XYZ file of C-alpha atoms in Angstrom:
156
model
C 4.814 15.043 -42.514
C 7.367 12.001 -41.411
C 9.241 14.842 -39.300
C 6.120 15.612 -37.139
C 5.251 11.590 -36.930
C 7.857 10.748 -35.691
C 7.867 14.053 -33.362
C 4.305 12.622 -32.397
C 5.185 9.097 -31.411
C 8.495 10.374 -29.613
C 6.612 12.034 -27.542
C 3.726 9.948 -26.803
C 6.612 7.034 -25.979
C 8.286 9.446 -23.939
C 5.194 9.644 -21.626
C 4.646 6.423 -21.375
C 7.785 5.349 -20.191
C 7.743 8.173 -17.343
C 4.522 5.573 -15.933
C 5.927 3.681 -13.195
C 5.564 2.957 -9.789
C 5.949 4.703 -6.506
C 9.455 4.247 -5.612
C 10.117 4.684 -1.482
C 11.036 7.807 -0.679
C 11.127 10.744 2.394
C 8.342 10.975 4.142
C 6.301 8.410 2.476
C 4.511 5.336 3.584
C 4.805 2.649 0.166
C 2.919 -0.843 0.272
C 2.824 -2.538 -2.580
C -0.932 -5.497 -2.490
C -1.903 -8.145 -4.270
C -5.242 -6.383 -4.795
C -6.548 -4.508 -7.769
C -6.901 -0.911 -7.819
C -10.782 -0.837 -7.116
C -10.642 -3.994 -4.658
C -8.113 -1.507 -2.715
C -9.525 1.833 -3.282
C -13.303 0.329 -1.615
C -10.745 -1.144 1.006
C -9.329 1.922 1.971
C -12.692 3.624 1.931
C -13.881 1.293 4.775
C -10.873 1.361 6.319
C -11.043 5.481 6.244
C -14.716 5.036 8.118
C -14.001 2.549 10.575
C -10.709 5.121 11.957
C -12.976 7.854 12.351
C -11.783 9.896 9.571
C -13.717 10.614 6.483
C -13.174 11.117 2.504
C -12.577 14.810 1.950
C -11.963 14.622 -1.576
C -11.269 12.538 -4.350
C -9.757 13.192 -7.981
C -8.205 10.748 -10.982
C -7.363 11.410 -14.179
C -8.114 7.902 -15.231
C -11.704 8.502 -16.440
C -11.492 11.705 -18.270
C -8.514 10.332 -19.568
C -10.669 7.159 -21.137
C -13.178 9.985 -22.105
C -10.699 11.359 -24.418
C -9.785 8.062 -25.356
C -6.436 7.984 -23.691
C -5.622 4.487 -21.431
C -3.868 4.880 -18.636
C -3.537 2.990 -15.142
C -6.062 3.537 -12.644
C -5.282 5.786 -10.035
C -6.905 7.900 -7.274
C -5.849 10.880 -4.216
C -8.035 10.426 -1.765
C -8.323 12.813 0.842
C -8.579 12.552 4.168
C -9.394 14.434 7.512
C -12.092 14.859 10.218
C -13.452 18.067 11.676
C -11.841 17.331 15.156
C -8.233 17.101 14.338
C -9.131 20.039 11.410
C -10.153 22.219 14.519
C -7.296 21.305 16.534
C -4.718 22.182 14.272
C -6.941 25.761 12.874
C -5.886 26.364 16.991
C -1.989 26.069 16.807
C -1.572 27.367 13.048
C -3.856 28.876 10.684
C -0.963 27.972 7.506
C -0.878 24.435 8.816
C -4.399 24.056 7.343
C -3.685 24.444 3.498
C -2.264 20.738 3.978
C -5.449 19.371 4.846
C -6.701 17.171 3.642
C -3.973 14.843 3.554
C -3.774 12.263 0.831
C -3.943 8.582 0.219
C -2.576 7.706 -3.220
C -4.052 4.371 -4.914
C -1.994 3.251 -8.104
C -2.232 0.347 -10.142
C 0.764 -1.217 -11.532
C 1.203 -2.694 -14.821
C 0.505 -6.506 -13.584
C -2.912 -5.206 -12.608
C -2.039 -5.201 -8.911
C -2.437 -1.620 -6.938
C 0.062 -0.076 -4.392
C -1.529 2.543 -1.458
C 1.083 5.365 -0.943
C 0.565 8.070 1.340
C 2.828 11.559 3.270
C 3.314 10.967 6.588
C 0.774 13.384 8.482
C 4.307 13.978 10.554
C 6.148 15.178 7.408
C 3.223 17.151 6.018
C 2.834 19.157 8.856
C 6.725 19.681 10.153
C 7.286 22.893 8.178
C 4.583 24.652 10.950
C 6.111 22.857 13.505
C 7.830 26.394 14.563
C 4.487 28.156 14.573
C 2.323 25.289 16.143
C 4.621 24.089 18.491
C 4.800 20.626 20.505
C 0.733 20.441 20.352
C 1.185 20.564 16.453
C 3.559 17.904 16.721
C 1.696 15.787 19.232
C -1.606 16.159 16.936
C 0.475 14.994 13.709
C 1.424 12.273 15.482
C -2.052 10.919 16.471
C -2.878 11.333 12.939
C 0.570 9.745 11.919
C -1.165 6.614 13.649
C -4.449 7.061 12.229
C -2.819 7.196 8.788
C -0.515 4.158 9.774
C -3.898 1.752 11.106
C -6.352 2.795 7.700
C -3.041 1.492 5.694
C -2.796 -1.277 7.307
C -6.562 -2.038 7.258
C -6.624 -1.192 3.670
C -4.080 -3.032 2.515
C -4.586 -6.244 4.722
């Protein structure tokens, strides 16, 4: 019974030190706020409306988590798209498609502040780059912008 204590807590401290925050990396757009998660996540849900884009879909583990009584930090994907630019891209490559929608990432860090991480809309879509061509590229682009303005917004 010790053995498969010990096993227990070893493993529960093993995932919680794996928690931490979004470190930079390819690809991704990383700001780090002063706000709380849910001051940010209803920030970046304005923000979302006000670029002409709209909330796909949304998922967290936080609350089923709590359910099951398990804390962990708040967190949420929210995706993102709008019909127009889903139509547009359909037209240079089908495969280009299973990316939407693209994601914004809320997290909250351990002082109770939240970070907004997102892909690039650039970097998402480059691997159909060679089947949708320069208007591919030219539409990720736009939307690299879009992206780049709700962050800002959001995180302002």
């Amino acid at each position: 019974m010790p053995r498969l204590i010990a096993a227990v807590l070893a493993a529960l401290l093993a995932t919680a030190s794996h928690a931490q925050s979004i470190a930079p990396r390819e690809g991704w757009v990383v700001i780090a706020t002063e706000k709380t998660h849910a001051d940010l996540l209803g920030d970046l849900k304005k923000a979302i409306k006000a670029h002409k884009m709209g909330v796909v879909t949304q998922a967290g583990p936080t609350g089923a988590a709590r359910n099951r009584g398990i804390t962990i930090p708040e967190n949420r994907v929210v995706g993102v798209f709008n019909n127009d630019f889903a139509v547009k891209v359909l037209a240079t490559s089908t495969a280009a498609m299973i990316e939407a929608p693209i994601r914004f990432y809320v997290t909250e860090e351990t002082d109770g502040t939240a970070t907004l991480s997102y892909k690039t809309p650039g970097y998402v879509f480059a691997p159909y780059y060679g089947e949708g061509g320069e208007t591919l590229e030219t539409l990720a682009g736009q939307l690299d912008e879009r992206f780049s303005a709700i962050a800002t917004a959001a995180t302002e």
